[in-house]
Coordinates of C-alpha atoms and ligand atoms in Angstrom, one line a residue:
M1 CA 52.1 67.8 123.4
L2 CA 52.6 69.1 119.8
S3 CA 56.1 67.5 119.8
D4 CA 54.5 64.1 120.2
R5 CA 52.9 64.6 116.7
L6 CA 56.2 65.5 115.1
P7 CA 59.0 63.2 113.7
D8 CA 62.4 62.9 115.2
F9 CA 64.5 65.9 114.3
P10 CA 66.6 64.5 111.4
W11 CA 69.9 66.0 112.4
D12 CA 69.6 64.5 115.9
L13 CA 69.6 61.1 114.1
L14 CA 72.9 62.0 112.4
E15 CA 74.7 62.4 115.8
P16 CA 76.5 59.0 115.9
I17 CA 77.9 59.6 112.4
A18 CA 78.7 63.2 113.2
K19 CA 80.7 62.1 116.2
I20 CA 82.9 60.0 114.0
A21 CA 83.3 62.9 111.5
R22 CA 84.2 65.3 114.3
S23 CA 86.9 63.1 115.6
H24 CA 88.9 63.3 112.3
P25 CA 92.4 64.6 113.2
A26 CA 92.3 67.3 110.4
G27 CA 88.9 68.5 111.6
L28 CA 85.2 68.3 110.5
I29 CA 84.1 69.3 106.9
D30 CA 80.4 69.9 107.6
L31 CA 78.3 69.7 104.5
S32 CA 75.2 68.4 106.4
V33 CA 73.2 71.4 107.3
G34 CA 73.6 74.2 104.8
T35 CA 74.3 77.0 107.2
P36 CA 76.1 79.9 105.5
V37 CA 79.7 80.5 106.6
D38 CA 80.5 83.8 104.8
S39 CA 80.2 87.1 106.6
V40 CA 77.3 89.4 106.0
A41 CA 78.0 92.3 103.6
E42 CA 78.9 95.6 105.1
V43 CA 76.0 97.4 103.3
I44 CA 73.7 95.1 105.4
T45 CA 75.5 95.2 108.8
K46 CA 75.7 99.0 108.5
A47 CA 71.9 99.2 108.0
A48 CA 71.4 96.9 111.0
S49 CA 73.8 98.9 113.2
L50 CA 72.1 102.2 112.5
N51 CA 68.8 100.7 113.7
L52 CA 69.8 99.0 117.0
D53 CA 67.6 101.4 119.1
A54 CA 64.5 99.3 118.3
H55 CA 62.3 100.5 121.1
A56 CA 59.0 100.4 119.2
Y57 CA 57.1 97.4 118.0
G58 CA 57.6 96.8 114.3
L59 CA 55.0 96.1 111.8
S60 CA 54.0 92.5 111.2
A61 CA 53.7 93.2 107.4
G62 CA 57.2 94.8 107.5
S63 CA 58.0 98.5 107.4
K64 CA 57.0 100.6 104.4
G65 CA 60.7 100.6 103.3
L66 CA 60.9 96.8 103.6
I67 CA 57.7 96.3 101.6
A68 CA 59.0 98.7 98.9
A69 CA 62.4 96.9 98.8
Q70 CA 60.7 93.4 98.6
T71 CA 58.4 94.7 95.9
N72 CA 61.2 96.1 93.8
W73 CA 63.2 92.9 94.1
L74 CA 60.2 90.8 93.1
I75 CA 59.4 92.8 90.1
K76 CA 63.1 92.7 89.0
T77 CA 63.7 89.0 89.7
T78 CA 60.5 87.0 89.4
G79 CA 58.7 88.6 86.4
V80 CA 55.6 89.3 88.4
V81 CA 53.2 91.9 87.0
E82 CA 53.7 95.2 88.8
E83 CA 50.9 96.3 91.2
N84 CA 49.3 92.9 90.9
F85 CA 50.6 91.3 94.1
N86 CA 51.2 91.9 97.7
T87 CA 54.3 91.0 99.8
I88 CA 55.0 90.8 103.5
A89 CA 57.9 89.9 105.8
S90 CA 58.3 86.6 107.6
I91 CA 60.8 85.5 110.3
G92 CA 62.8 83.4 107.8
S93 CA 61.0 81.1 105.4
K94 CA 61.1 78.1 107.7
E95 CA 58.7 79.9 109.9
A96 CA 56.4 80.5 107.0
V97 CA 56.7 76.9 105.9
S98 CA 55.9 75.4 109.3
L99 CA 53.1 77.8 110.1
M100 CA 51.5 78.0 106.6
P101 CA 48.9 75.3 107.2
L102 CA 47.9 76.9 110.5
L103 CA 47.8 80.4 109.0
L104 CA 45.5 79.0 106.2
G105 CA 43.2 77.6 108.8
L106 CA 43.8 73.9 107.8
G107 CA 43.0 71.1 110.2
S108 CA 42.6 67.3 110.5
N109 CA 40.3 67.2 107.5
S110 CA 42.8 68.9 105.3
V111 CA 45.2 67.4 102.7
V112 CA 48.6 68.9 102.0
V113 CA 50.6 67.8 98.9
I114 CA 54.4 68.0 99.2
P115 CA 57.2 67.0 96.8
E116 CA 58.2 63.3 96.7
I117 CA 61.7 64.3 97.9
A118 CA 61.2 67.4 100.1
Y119 CA 62.6 69.8 102.7
P120 CA 61.2 68.1 105.9
T121 CA 59.4 71.2 107.2
Y122 CA 56.6 70.9 104.7
E123 CA 55.5 67.7 106.4
V124 CA 56.1 69.1 109.8
G125 CA 53.7 72.1 109.1
A126 CA 51.0 69.7 108.0
K127 CA 51.5 67.6 111.1
V128 CA 51.1 70.7 113.3
V129 CA 47.5 70.9 112.2
Q130 CA 47.0 67.1 111.8
A131 CA 46.5 67.3 108.1
E132 CA 47.0 64.4 105.8
V133 CA 50.2 64.5 103.7
I134 CA 50.5 63.3 100.1
R135 CA 53.8 63.2 98.2
A136 CA 53.6 63.9 94.5
D137 CA 55.7 65.7 91.8
H138 CA 52.9 66.3 89.3
P139 CA 49.1 66.9 89.7
D140 CA 48.3 63.9 87.5
L141 CA 49.7 61.7 90.2
V142 CA 47.4 63.0 92.9
S143 CA 44.2 60.9 93.3
A144 CA 42.8 62.6 96.4
K145 CA 39.4 64.1 95.9
K146 CA 40.1 67.2 97.9
V147 CA 43.4 69.0 98.4
D148 CA 43.9 72.2 100.5
L149 CA 47.5 73.1 100.1
V150 CA 50.2 72.3 97.5
W151 CA 53.9 72.9 98.3
L152 CA 56.3 73.3 95.4
N153 CA 60.0 73.9 95.9
S154 CA 61.9 75.2 92.8
P155 CA 64.9 75.0 92.7
G156 CA 64.4 72.2 95.2
N157 CA 66.1 71.2 98.4
P158 CA 67.7 68.6 98.4
T159 CA 67.7 67.7 94.7
G160 CA 68.2 71.0 92.9
A161 CA 65.4 70.0 90.5
I162 CA 63.5 72.8 88.7
A163 CA 59.8 72.9 88.0
D164 CA 59.3 74.0 84.4
I165 CA 56.6 76.4 83.3
E166 CA 54.2 73.7 82.2
T167 CA 54.5 71.9 85.5
L168 CA 53.9 75.1 87.4
K169 CA 50.9 75.9 85.2
A170 CA 49.5 72.4 85.8
W171 CA 49.8 72.8 89.6
I172 CA 48.1 76.2 89.4
M173 CA 45.1 74.8 87.5
F174 CA 45.0 71.9 90.0
A175 CA 45.0 74.2 93.0
R176 CA 42.2 76.3 91.5
K177 CA 40.1 73.3 90.7
H178 CA 40.5 72.2 94.4
N179 CA 40.1 75.7 95.7
A180 CA 43.5 75.1 97.3
V181 CA 46.5 77.3 97.8
V182 CA 49.7 76.6 95.9
V183 CA 52.9 77.9 97.6
C184 CA 56.1 77.7 95.7
D185 CA 59.2 77.9 98.0
E186 CA 61.7 79.7 95.9
C187 CA 64.4 80.4 98.4
Y188 CA 67.1 79.2 95.9
L189 CA 65.6 80.9 92.8
T190 CA 68.8 82.9 92.0
L191 CA 71.3 80.1 92.5
D192 CA 70.8 78.7 89.0
W193 CA 74.2 77.2 87.8
E194 CA 73.9 75.0 84.7
A195 CA 70.1 75.5 84.6
S196 CA 70.5 79.0 83.2
A197 CA 73.6 78.1 81.1
S198 CA 71.5 75.5 79.3
G199 CA 68.8 78.1 78.6
Q200 CA 66.3 76.8 81.2
P201 CA 66.6 79.1 84.2
P202 CA 64.3 78.5 87.2
V203 CA 61.0 80.3 86.7
S204 CA 59.0 81.9 89.6
I205 CA 55.4 80.9 90.1
L206 CA 54.8 84.7 90.2
D207 CA 56.1 85.1 86.6
K208 CA 53.4 86.3 84.3
R209 CA 54.4 83.6 81.8
V210 CA 53.3 81.1 84.3
N211 CA 50.1 82.7 85.7
N212 CA 49.1 85.2 82.9
G213 CA 49.0 87.9 85.5
D214 CA 46.4 86.2 87.7
L215 CA 47.7 85.3 91.1
S216 CA 44.6 83.8 92.5
N217 CA 45.5 80.9 94.9
I218 CA 49.2 81.6 94.4
L219 CA 51.9 82.4 97.0
A220 CA 55.7 82.3 96.8
L221 CA 58.5 82.4 99.5
H222 CA 61.8 84.1 99.0
S223 CA 64.6 84.2 101.6
L224 CA 67.7 86.3 102.4
S225 CA 69.3 83.4 104.3
K226 CA 71.4 82.1 101.4
R227 CA 71.2 84.9 98.9
S228 CA 72.6 87.4 101.4
S229 CA 74.2 85.0 103.9
M230 CA 71.7 86.3 106.5
A231 CA 70.4 83.1 108.0
G232 CA 71.0 84.4 111.5
Y233 CA 68.9 87.5 110.9
R234 CA 65.8 85.4 110.0
A235 CA 64.5 87.3 107.0
A236 CA 62.2 86.2 104.2
A237 CA 59.2 87.3 102.2
I238 CA 55.8 85.9 101.6
S239 CA 54.3 87.2 98.3
G240 CA 51.5 86.6 95.9
S241 CA 47.7 86.8 95.8
K242 CA 46.5 90.1 97.4
P243 CA 43.5 88.6 99.2
L244 CA 45.5 85.6 100.5
I245 CA 48.3 87.8 101.8
E246 CA 45.7 90.1 103.5
K247 CA 44.2 87.1 105.4
I248 CA 47.6 85.7 106.3
L249 CA 48.7 89.1 107.6
L250 CA 45.7 89.4 109.8
A251 CA 46.5 86.0 111.5
R252 CA 50.2 86.9 111.8
K253 CA 49.3 90.2 113.5
H254 CA 47.2 88.3 116.1
L255 CA 50.0 85.8 116.6
G256 CA 52.7 88.5 117.1
L257 CA 54.7 87.1 114.1
I258 CA 56.9 90.2 113.6
S259 CA 60.3 90.3 112.1
S260 CA 62.6 92.3 114.4
S261 CA 63.1 96.0 113.4
V262 CA 66.9 95.4 113.2
T263 CA 66.3 92.6 110.7
Q264 CA 63.8 94.6 108.8
A265 CA 66.3 97.5 108.4
A266 CA 69.0 95.1 107.4
S267 CA 66.7 93.4 104.9
V268 CA 65.9 96.7 103.2
A269 CA 69.6 97.0 102.4
A270 CA 69.9 93.4 101.4
W271 CA 66.9 93.2 99.0
G272 CA 68.1 96.5 97.5
D273 CA 71.6 95.5 96.7
E274 CA 72.5 93.0 93.9
D275 CA 76.3 93.3 94.2
H276 CA 76.8 91.4 97.4
A277 CA 74.3 88.7 96.2
E278 CA 76.3 88.3 93.0
T279 CA 79.6 88.0 95.0
Q280 CA 78.1 85.4 97.2
K281 CA 76.8 83.5 94.3
Q282 CA 80.2 83.4 92.7
I283 CA 81.7 82.0 95.9
Y284 CA 79.1 79.2 95.9
A285 CA 79.8 78.5 92.2
K286 CA 83.5 78.0 92.8
R287 CA 82.9 75.8 95.8
R288 CA 80.4 73.8 93.8
A289 CA 82.8 73.1 91.0
T290 CA 85.5 71.9 93.5
M291 CA 83.0 69.7 95.3
Q292 CA 81.6 68.3 92.0
A293 CA 85.1 67.2 90.9
A294 CA 86.0 65.7 94.3
F295 CA 82.8 63.7 94.7
L296 CA 82.8 62.5 91.0
N297 CA 86.4 61.3 91.5
A298 CA 85.4 59.4 94.6
G299 CA 82.8 57.4 92.7
F300 CA 79.6 59.4 93.3
E301 CA 77.1 60.1 90.6
I302 CA 75.6 63.6 90.9
K303 CA 71.9 63.7 89.9
E304 CA 69.8 66.8 89.1
S305 CA 71.6 69.6 91.2
S306 CA 71.5 72.1 88.2
A307 CA 70.4 74.8 90.6
G308 CA 70.3 75.4 94.4
L309 CA 72.7 75.1 97.3
Y310 CA 73.3 71.3 97.3
L311 CA 74.8 68.4 95.4
W312 CA 72.4 65.4 95.4
M313 CA 74.5 62.3 94.9
T314 CA 74.5 58.5 95.0
R315 CA 76.9 55.6 95.1
N316 CA 74.0 53.2 94.5
E317 CA 73.8 52.2 98.1
D318 CA 71.8 53.3 101.1
G319 CA 72.6 57.0 101.8
W320 CA 73.3 56.1 105.4
E321 CA 76.1 53.8 104.2
S322 CA 77.5 56.6 102.0
A323 CA 77.3 59.1 104.9
A324 CA 79.1 56.6 107.3
W325 CA 81.8 56.1 104.7
L326 CA 82.4 59.8 104.3
A327 CA 82.4 60.4 108.0
Q328 CA 85.6 58.4 108.4
F329 CA 87.3 61.1 106.3
G330 CA 85.8 63.8 108.5
I331 CA 83.1 64.7 105.9
L332 CA 79.6 65.0 107.2
V333 CA 76.6 64.9 104.7
A334 CA 72.8 64.3 105.1
P335 CA 71.4 60.9 104.1
G336 CA 68.7 61.3 101.4
S337 CA 66.1 59.5 103.5
F338 CA 65.8 62.7 105.6
Y339 CA 63.8 64.0 102.6
G340 CA 61.4 61.2 101.9
P341 CA 61.5 57.4 101.1
K342 CA 62.5 58.1 97.5
G343 CA 65.7 59.7 98.7
K344 CA 66.9 56.5 100.3
N345 CA 70.0 55.8 98.1
F346 CA 71.2 59.4 98.0
I347 CA 73.1 61.9 100.1
R348 CA 72.9 65.7 100.1
A349 CA 76.0 67.8 100.4
A350 CA 75.7 71.6 101.0
L351 CA 77.9 74.1 99.4
T352 CA 78.2 75.9 102.7
E353 CA 81.7 75.1 104.0
T354 CA 84.7 77.4 103.9
D355 CA 86.9 77.4 100.8
E356 CA 89.7 75.9 103.0
R357 CA 87.6 73.0 104.1
I358 CA 86.1 72.4 100.6
N359 CA 89.5 72.3 99.0
Q360 CA 90.4 69.5 101.4
I361 CA 87.6 67.1 100.2
S362 CA 89.4 65.7 97.2
E363 CA 92.7 64.9 99.0
R364 CA 90.8 63.3 101.9
L365 CA 88.9 61.1 99.5
M366 CA 92.0 60.0 97.4
Ligands
LIG401 C1 63.6 74.6 100.7 C2 63.8 75.4 101.9 N1 62.9 76.2 102.4 C3 63.0 77.0 103.5 C4 64.2 77.0 104.2 C5 64.3 77.8 105.4 O1 65.2 78.9 105.2 P1 65.1 80.2 106.1 O2 64.2 79.9 107.2 O3 66.5 80.4 106.6 O4 64.7 81.3 105.2 C6 65.2 76.2 103.7 C7 66.5 76.1 104.5 O5 67.4 75.4 104.3 C8 65.0 75.4 102.6 O6 66.0 74.6 102.2

């Protein structure tokens, strides 16, 4: 069975601590998963509701309107050279992450590089095809003779770390030398907090300053789950090198990987509207400031976290101990070891609770 090859589902391991947190008399403050709590904007739900009569099969690539909307957003947001790339829909970016090694035809002789501290699904996707996994944050630290796929994640989950232009360039050169594909998961690209305030905004791997307008071997993922609070719709984009996208699309057509027509219609509205995304971003910025103050007061150090949807924190003890300590106050976070051995002494707290709950954190931790 495929499941035999896969690790325990991290959030199942959290259940004993979750049980303690849920039993708090004032209720659970769940910062563990990162699932959006805010309603979807009307401009999006309206587009979905006008397209409920979805009797026909949709297109695997995405409708013409969706491809145009993704293209416009990418040109505006990533600095990609117009007409130089292709973009298709995926059923959320998790699906693209977990299936990418399969779609690229990798197997048990393949090597996949993932970040030292990483979203767990990069490793899962490699395990699906029985590829070897190497953790590294810079190409100079990879000694393997042959690499087939490199995952980058900037801004990163869980740390909020940003890959600078030089690092992105180094990975592109490395990928080309190995004839590998480099995919940058950029689903938090627009949640940039202090990173932009300090003059170092996150840069897309599609940006012409990074790739000089040559997208060979390069892909990027972008998602509507957090930008537009649309996690339940399952909507994301796979973009980059034209020939690579063409091959991936052919495989996706055979596999029946088609985003629902209702989601596609809603996504056209979402990619095309910046107002709702800016409103959502401001909501997260406010929650983030409240959480920062509360956790700093409670003795946590916040590391990295200058972009993205999470606070990456430590009390210089095992993250499981910190998580258990917080659970007695009804606050549930993810232990850093979920994301790799180097995350052991950290916890990750998501900005995705209601204002009411987030405002309770500091008084509970007094
Ligand atoms: C780094 C990263 N990539 C991908 C995903 C998947 O997002 P979605 O499938 O909702 O687009 C997540 C979700 O938390 C994530 O943190």
